[in-house]
Structure formats: C-alpha cells, structure tokens
mmCIF file of C-alpha atoms and ligand atoms in Angstrom:
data_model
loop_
_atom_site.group_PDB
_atom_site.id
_atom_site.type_symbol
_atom_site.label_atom_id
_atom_site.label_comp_id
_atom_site.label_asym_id
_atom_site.label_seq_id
_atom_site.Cartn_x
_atom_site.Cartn_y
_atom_site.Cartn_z
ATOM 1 C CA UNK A 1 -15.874 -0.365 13.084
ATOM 2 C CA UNK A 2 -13.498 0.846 10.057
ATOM 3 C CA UNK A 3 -12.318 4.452 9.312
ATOM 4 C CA UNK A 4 -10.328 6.178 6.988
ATOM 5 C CA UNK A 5 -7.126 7.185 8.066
ATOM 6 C CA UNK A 6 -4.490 9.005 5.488
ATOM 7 C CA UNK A 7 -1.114 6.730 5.580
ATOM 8 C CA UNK A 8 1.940 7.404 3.087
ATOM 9 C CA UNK A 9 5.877 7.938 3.239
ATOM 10 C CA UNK A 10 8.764 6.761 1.414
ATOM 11 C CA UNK A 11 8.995 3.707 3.692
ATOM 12 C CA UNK A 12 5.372 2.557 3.012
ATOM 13 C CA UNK A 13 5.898 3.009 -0.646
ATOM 14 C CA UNK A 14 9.225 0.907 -0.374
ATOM 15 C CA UNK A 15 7.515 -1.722 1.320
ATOM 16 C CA UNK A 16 4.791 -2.078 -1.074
ATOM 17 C CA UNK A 17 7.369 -2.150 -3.848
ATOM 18 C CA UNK A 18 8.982 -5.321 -2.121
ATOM 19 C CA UNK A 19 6.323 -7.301 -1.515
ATOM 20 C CA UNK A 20 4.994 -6.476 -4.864
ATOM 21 C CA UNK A 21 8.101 -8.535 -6.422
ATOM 22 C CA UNK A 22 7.823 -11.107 -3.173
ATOM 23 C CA UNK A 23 3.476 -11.707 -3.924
ATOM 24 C CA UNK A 24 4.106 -14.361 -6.558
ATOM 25 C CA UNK A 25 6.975 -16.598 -4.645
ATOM 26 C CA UNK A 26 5.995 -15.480 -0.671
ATOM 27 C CA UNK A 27 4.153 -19.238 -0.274
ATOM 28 C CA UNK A 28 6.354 -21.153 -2.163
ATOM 29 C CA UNK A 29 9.301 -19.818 0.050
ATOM 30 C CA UNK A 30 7.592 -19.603 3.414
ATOM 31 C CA UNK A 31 4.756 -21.894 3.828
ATOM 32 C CA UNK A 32 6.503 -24.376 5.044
ATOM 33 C CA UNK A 33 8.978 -22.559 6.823
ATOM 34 C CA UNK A 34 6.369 -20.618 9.016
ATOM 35 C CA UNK A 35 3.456 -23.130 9.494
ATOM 36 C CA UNK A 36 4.739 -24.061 13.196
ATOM 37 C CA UNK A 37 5.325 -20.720 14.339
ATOM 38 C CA UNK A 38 1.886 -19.230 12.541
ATOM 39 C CA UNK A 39 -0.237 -22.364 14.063
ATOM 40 C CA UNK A 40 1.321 -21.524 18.188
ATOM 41 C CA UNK A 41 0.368 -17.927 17.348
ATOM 42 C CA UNK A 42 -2.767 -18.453 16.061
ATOM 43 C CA UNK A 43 -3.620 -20.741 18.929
ATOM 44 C CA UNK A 44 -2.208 -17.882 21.666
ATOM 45 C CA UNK A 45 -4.540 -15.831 20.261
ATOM 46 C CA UNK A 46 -7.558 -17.683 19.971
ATOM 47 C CA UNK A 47 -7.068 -18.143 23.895
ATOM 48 C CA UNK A 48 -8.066 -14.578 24.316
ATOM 49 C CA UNK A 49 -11.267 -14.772 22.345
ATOM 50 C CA UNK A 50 -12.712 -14.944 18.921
ATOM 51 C CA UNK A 51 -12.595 -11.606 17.407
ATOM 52 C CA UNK A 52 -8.801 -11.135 16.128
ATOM 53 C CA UNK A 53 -6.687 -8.815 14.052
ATOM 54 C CA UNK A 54 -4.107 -10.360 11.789
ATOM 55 C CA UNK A 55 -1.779 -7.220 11.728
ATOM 56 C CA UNK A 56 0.535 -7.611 7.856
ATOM 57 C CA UNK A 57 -1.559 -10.515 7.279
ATOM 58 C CA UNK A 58 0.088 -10.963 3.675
ATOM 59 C CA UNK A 59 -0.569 -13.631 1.662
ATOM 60 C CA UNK A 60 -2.799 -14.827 4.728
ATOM 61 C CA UNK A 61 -0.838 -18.500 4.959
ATOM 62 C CA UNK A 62 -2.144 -18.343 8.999
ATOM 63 C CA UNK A 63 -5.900 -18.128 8.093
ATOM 64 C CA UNK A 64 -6.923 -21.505 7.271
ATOM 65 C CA UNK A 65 -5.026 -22.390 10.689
ATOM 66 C CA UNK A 66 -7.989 -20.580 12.809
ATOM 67 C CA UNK A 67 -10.759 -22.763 14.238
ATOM 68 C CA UNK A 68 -14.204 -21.599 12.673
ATOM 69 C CA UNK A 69 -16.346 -19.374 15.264
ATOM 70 C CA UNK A 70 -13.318 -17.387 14.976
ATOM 71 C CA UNK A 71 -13.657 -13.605 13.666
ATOM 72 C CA UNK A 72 -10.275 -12.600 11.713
ATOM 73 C CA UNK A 73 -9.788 -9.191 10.111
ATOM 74 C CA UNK A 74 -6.401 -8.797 8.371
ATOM 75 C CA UNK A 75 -4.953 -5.671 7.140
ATOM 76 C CA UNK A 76 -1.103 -5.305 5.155
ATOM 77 C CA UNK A 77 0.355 -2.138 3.435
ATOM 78 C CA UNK A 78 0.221 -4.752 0.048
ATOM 79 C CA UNK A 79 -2.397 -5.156 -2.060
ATOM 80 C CA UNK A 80 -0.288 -7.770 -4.175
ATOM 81 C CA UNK A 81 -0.122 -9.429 -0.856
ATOM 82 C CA UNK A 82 -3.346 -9.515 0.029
ATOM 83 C CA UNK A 83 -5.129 -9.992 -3.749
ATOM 84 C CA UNK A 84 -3.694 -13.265 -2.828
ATOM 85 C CA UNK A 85 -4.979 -14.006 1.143
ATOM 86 C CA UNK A 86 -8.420 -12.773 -0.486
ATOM 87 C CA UNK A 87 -7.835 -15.897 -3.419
ATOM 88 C CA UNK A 88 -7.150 -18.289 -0.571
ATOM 89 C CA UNK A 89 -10.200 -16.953 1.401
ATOM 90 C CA UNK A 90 -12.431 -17.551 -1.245
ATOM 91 C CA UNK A 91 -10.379 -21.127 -2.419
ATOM 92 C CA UNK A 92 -10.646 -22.417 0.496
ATOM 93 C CA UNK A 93 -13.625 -20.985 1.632
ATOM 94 C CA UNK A 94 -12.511 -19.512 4.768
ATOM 95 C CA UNK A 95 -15.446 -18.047 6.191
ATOM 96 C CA UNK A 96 -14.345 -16.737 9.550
ATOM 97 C CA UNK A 97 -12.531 -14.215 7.549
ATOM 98 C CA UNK A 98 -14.564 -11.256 8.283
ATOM 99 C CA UNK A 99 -12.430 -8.494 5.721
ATOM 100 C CA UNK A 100 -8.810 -8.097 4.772
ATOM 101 C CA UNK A 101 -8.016 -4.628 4.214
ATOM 102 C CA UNK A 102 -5.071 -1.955 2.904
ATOM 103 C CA UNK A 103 -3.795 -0.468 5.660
ATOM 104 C CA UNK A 104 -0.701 0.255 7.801
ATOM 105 C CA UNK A 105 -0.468 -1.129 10.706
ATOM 106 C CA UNK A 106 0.479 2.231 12.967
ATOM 107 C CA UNK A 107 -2.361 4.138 11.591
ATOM 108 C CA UNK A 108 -5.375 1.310 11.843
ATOM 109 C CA UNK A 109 -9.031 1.772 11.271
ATOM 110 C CA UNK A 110 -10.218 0.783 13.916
ATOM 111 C CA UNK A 111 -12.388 1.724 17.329
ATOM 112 C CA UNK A 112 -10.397 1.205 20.021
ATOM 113 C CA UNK A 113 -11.170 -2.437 22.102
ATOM 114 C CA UNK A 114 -12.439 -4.021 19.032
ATOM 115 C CA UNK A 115 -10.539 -7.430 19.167
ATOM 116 C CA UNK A 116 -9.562 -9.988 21.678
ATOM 117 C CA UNK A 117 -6.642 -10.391 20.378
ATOM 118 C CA UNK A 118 -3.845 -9.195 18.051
ATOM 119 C CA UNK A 119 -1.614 -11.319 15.689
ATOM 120 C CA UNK A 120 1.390 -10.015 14.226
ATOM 121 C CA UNK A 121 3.452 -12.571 12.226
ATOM 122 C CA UNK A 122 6.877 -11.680 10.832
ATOM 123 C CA UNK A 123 5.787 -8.267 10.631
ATOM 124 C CA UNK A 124 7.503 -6.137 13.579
ATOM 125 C CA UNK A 125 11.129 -6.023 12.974
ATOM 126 C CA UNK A 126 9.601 -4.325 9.427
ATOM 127 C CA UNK A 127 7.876 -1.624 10.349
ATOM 128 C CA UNK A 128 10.088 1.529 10.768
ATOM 129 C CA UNK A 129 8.361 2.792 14.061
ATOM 130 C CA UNK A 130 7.328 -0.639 15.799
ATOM 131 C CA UNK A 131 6.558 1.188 18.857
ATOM 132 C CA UNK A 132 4.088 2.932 17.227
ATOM 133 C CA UNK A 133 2.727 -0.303 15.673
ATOM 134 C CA UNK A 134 2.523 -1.390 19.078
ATOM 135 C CA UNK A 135 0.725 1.507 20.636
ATOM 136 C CA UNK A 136 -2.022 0.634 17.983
ATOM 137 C CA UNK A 137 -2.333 -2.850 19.022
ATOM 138 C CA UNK A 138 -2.638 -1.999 22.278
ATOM 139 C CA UNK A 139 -5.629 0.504 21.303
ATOM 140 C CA UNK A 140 -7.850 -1.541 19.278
ATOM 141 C CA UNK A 141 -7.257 -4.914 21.751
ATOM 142 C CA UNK A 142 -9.590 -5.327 24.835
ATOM 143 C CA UNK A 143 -8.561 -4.985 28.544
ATOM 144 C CA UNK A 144 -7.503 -8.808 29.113
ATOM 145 C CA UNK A 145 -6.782 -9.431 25.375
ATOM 146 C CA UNK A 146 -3.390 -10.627 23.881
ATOM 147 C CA UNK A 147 -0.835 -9.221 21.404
ATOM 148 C CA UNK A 148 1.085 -11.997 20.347
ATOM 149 C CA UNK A 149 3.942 -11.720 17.883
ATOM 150 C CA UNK A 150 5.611 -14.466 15.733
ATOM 151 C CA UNK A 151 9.243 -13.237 14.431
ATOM 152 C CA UNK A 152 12.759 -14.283 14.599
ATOM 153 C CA UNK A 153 14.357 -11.855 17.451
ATOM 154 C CA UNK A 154 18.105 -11.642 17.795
ATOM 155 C CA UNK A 155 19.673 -13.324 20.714
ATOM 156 C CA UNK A 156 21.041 -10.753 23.347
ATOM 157 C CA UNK A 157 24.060 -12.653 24.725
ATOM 158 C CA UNK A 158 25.746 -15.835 24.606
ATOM 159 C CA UNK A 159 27.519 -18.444 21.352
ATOM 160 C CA UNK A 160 24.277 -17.903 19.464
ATOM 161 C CA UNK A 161 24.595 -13.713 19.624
ATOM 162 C CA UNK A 162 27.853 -14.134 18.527
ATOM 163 C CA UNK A 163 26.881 -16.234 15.105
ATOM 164 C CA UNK A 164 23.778 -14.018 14.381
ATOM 165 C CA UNK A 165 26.305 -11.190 14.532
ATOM 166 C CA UNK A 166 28.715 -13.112 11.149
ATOM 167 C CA UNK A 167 25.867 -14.144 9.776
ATOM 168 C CA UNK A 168 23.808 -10.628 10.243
ATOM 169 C CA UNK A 169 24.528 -9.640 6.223
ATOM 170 C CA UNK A 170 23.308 -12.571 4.652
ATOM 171 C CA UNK A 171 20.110 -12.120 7.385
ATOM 172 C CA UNK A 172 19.193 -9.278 6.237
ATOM 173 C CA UNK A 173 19.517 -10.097 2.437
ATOM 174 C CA UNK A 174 16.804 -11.880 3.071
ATOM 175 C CA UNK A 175 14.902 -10.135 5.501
ATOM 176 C CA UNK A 176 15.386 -11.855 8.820
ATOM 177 C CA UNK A 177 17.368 -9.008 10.739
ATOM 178 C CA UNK A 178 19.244 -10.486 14.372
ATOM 179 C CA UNK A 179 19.460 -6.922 15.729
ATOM 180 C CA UNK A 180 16.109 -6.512 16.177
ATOM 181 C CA UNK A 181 16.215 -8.300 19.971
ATOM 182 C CA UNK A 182 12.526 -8.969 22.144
ATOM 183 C CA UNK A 183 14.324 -6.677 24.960
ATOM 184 C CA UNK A 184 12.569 -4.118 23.016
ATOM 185 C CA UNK A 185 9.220 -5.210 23.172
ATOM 186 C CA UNK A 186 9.912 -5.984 26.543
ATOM 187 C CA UNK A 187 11.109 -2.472 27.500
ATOM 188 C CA UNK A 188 7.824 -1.024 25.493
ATOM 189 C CA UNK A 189 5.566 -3.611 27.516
ATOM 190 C CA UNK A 190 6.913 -2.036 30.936
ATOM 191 C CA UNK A 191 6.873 1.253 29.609
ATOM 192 C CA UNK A 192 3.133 0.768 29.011
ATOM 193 C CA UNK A 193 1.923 -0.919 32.120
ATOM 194 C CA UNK A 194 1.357 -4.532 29.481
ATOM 195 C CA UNK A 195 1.578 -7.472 31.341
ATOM 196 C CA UNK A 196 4.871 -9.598 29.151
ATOM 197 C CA UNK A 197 3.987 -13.339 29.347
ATOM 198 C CA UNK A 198 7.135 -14.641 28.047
ATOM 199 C CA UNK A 199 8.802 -15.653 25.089
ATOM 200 C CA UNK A 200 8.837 -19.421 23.529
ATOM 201 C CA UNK A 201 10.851 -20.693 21.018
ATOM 202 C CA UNK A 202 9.459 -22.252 17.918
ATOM 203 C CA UNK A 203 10.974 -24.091 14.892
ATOM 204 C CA UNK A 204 13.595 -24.147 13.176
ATOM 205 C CA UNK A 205 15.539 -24.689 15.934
ATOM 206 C CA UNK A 206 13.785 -21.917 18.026
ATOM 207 C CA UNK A 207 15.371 -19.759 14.896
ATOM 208 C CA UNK A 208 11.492 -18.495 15.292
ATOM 209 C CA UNK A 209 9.703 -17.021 18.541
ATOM 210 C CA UNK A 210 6.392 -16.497 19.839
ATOM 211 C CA UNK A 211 6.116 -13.374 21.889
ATOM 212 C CA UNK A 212 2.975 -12.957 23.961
ATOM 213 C CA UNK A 213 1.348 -9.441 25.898
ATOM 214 C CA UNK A 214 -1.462 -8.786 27.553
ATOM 215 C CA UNK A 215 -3.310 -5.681 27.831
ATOM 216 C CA UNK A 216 -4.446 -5.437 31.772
ATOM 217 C CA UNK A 217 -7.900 -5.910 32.480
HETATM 218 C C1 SAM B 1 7.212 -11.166 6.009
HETATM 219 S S1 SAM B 1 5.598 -10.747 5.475
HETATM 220 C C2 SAM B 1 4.598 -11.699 6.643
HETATM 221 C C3 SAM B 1 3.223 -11.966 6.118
HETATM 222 C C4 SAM B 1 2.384 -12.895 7.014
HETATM 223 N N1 SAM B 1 2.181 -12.335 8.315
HETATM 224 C C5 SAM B 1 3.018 -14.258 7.120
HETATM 225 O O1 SAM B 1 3.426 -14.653 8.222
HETATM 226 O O2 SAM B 1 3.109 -14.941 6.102
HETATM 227 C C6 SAM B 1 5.404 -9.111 6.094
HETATM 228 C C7 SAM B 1 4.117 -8.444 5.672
HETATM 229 O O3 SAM B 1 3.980 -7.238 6.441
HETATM 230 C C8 SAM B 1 3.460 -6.231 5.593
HETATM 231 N N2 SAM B 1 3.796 -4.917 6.186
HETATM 232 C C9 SAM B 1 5.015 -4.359 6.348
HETATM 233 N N3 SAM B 1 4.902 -3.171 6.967
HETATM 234 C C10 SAM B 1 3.589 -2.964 7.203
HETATM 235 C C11 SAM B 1 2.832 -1.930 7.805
HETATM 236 N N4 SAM B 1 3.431 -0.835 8.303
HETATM 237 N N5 SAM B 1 1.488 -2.052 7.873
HETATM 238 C C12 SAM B 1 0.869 -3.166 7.365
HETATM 239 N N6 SAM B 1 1.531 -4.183 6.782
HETATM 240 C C13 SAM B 1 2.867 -4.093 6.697
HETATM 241 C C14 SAM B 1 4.105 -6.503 4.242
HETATM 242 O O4 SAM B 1 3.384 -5.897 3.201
HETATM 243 C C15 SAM B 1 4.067 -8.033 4.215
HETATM 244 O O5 SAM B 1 2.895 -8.516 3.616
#
C-alpha cells in the first residue's frame, strides 16, 4: 500500500524544526485541551469504516480514543513527533495502530481508495498548500468515505470576527491562526464535487470545530 515519494522545501524543514522544540511539552500543553474535539473526530470517522488515516498524527494523543477493530495509519512531517505516538503505541499497547510513518501530508504514500476515512486534527491551517493536502485526502479515501477535520477556523462575520481580529497576534504566537476561515474548505469541497456535511462546534466554547466531507459514492 506504501510508496516512496521525494518531499522537501524550506517550509517542511521549518516545520520539523518547530515541532522538534514542541515534541517534549506537545501533551502536557494540549492533551487536555484537545481530548473533546479529537474524541468527535475520531468518532466521525469511525462512522465511515475501519480503515483510517490520521493525517499529522503527532504525538498521536487521538489513538487510544479509537475503538479496537479499527485500522489507523498515521503519518506527520516529525519524527520527534511521532518517536513519541510510536512510545504511546507500544505503552499503551494500541494495537489497531497499523504504522505511523514520516511523511507529508500533500505528497502521501498511498494507493488511491485505501481508507474509509481521513482524520486531520489541528493540522490544516499548517500546511502551506492545504488545498493540495486536501486533494490527497480525497485520493487515498473511498467513494462514500469521510474527511473530517478538527481545527479552530476563524469566524467570518459577526462580535466574535471582530475579537479574533485584536486578538489575531497573540493567536498566532501560539499557533492558532483566526484567518484561516472553513469558507475555504467549503469553496474547495464545491470546487471538487465533495459532498460538505457541516460544521459543529466543539469545546472550548466552540473555540474548536469539527469539519466533516464526504467523497461521493
Ligand atoms: C498541532 S500538531 C497536531 C498533532 C495531532 N494531530 C494532535 O491533534 O495532537 C500539528 C502536526 O502536524 C504536523 N504537520 C505539519 N505539516 C505537515 C505536513 N505537511 N505533513 C505531515 N504532517 C505535518 C506537525 O509535524 C505536527 O505534528
């Protein structure tokens, strides 16, 4: 099912360079933070089917949340990251976890249709071409199979737009970015014929969203 495929840039090196300082902290910060929004995505997905790609699957805080009978790949650009999912894997014994792998999500490994669905957590509003990132989703999932995407999305109008707008600096200090909206998913989903099954809000506050696609059968 897995192929090479070459992946480099500036940005990708970058990226690894951050989460190479954020490996040793990431749970301690965000476990907590992200365990409602990373247990509604996991379930979304496991709707679709067993076999599912964690896309940026970092430290892999989702993968205990997956029933067993599941089938969960999970790739990042990180190895730092991921030394540490593959830690839990084996902690916890996690054995639905089928392989976590190095590689970037707009460039993945994999035969087209392999999964039932895909998971990206936190993940889009990072990657410099998320279209692209998209495009592969949409590849490797099955007709009928989800995309489903956990991530704080900026609000497009309203009291709340207006207060991600002041407090956009300090956002993206530490890496939650409010002008990154879902409009753009939503314009990519229409673009590509994928169905867009809505948008729910999620805690803190609906601070966090679940996003969910589907590929038409
Ligand atoms: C904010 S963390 C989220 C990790 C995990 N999904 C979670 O919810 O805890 C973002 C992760 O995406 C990874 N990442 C960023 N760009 C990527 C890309 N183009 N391909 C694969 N992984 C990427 C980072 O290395 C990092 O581990």
């Amino acid at each position: 099912m897995l192929s090479e495929r070459p992946e480099a840039g500036p940005t990708t090196a970058l990226m690894r360079k951050a989460y190479a300082r954020w490996a040793p902290v990431y749970d301690i910060v965000y476990d907590k933070l992200t365990e409602p929004a990373a247990r509604a995505a996991v379930d979304a997905a496991t709707a679709s089917g067993p076999r599912i790609l964690e896309a940026g699957v970092g430290t892999g805080l989702s993968l205990g949340y997956y029933p067993s009978g599941s089938f969960v790949c999970g790739v990042d650009l990180s190895e730092d990251m991921l030394k540490r999912a593959r830690a839990k894997v084996r902690r916890r014994r996690l054995s639905h976890v089928r392989g976590l792998q190095v590689m970037d999500v707009c460039r993945l490994g994999y035969a087209d249709e392999s999964f039932d669905a895909v998971v990206a957590q936190f993940l889009i509003t990072l990657v410099p071409d998320p279209e692209a990132a998209l495009s592969e989703f949409l590849r490797v999932v099955r007709p009928g199979g989800a995309i489903v995407l956990a991530n704080h999305f900026g609000q497009t109008d309203g009291p709340v737009a207006r207060v991600e707008e002041i407090v956009a600096p300090i956002c993206t200090k530490i890496g939650w970015s409010s002008a990154f909206k879902s409009t753009r998913i939503e314009a990519w989903a229409r673009r590509n014929g994928v169905e867009f099954v809505g948008v729910a809000p999620t805690f803190p506050g609906g601070f966090f969203k679940i996003l969910r696609m589907r590929k038409p059968a």
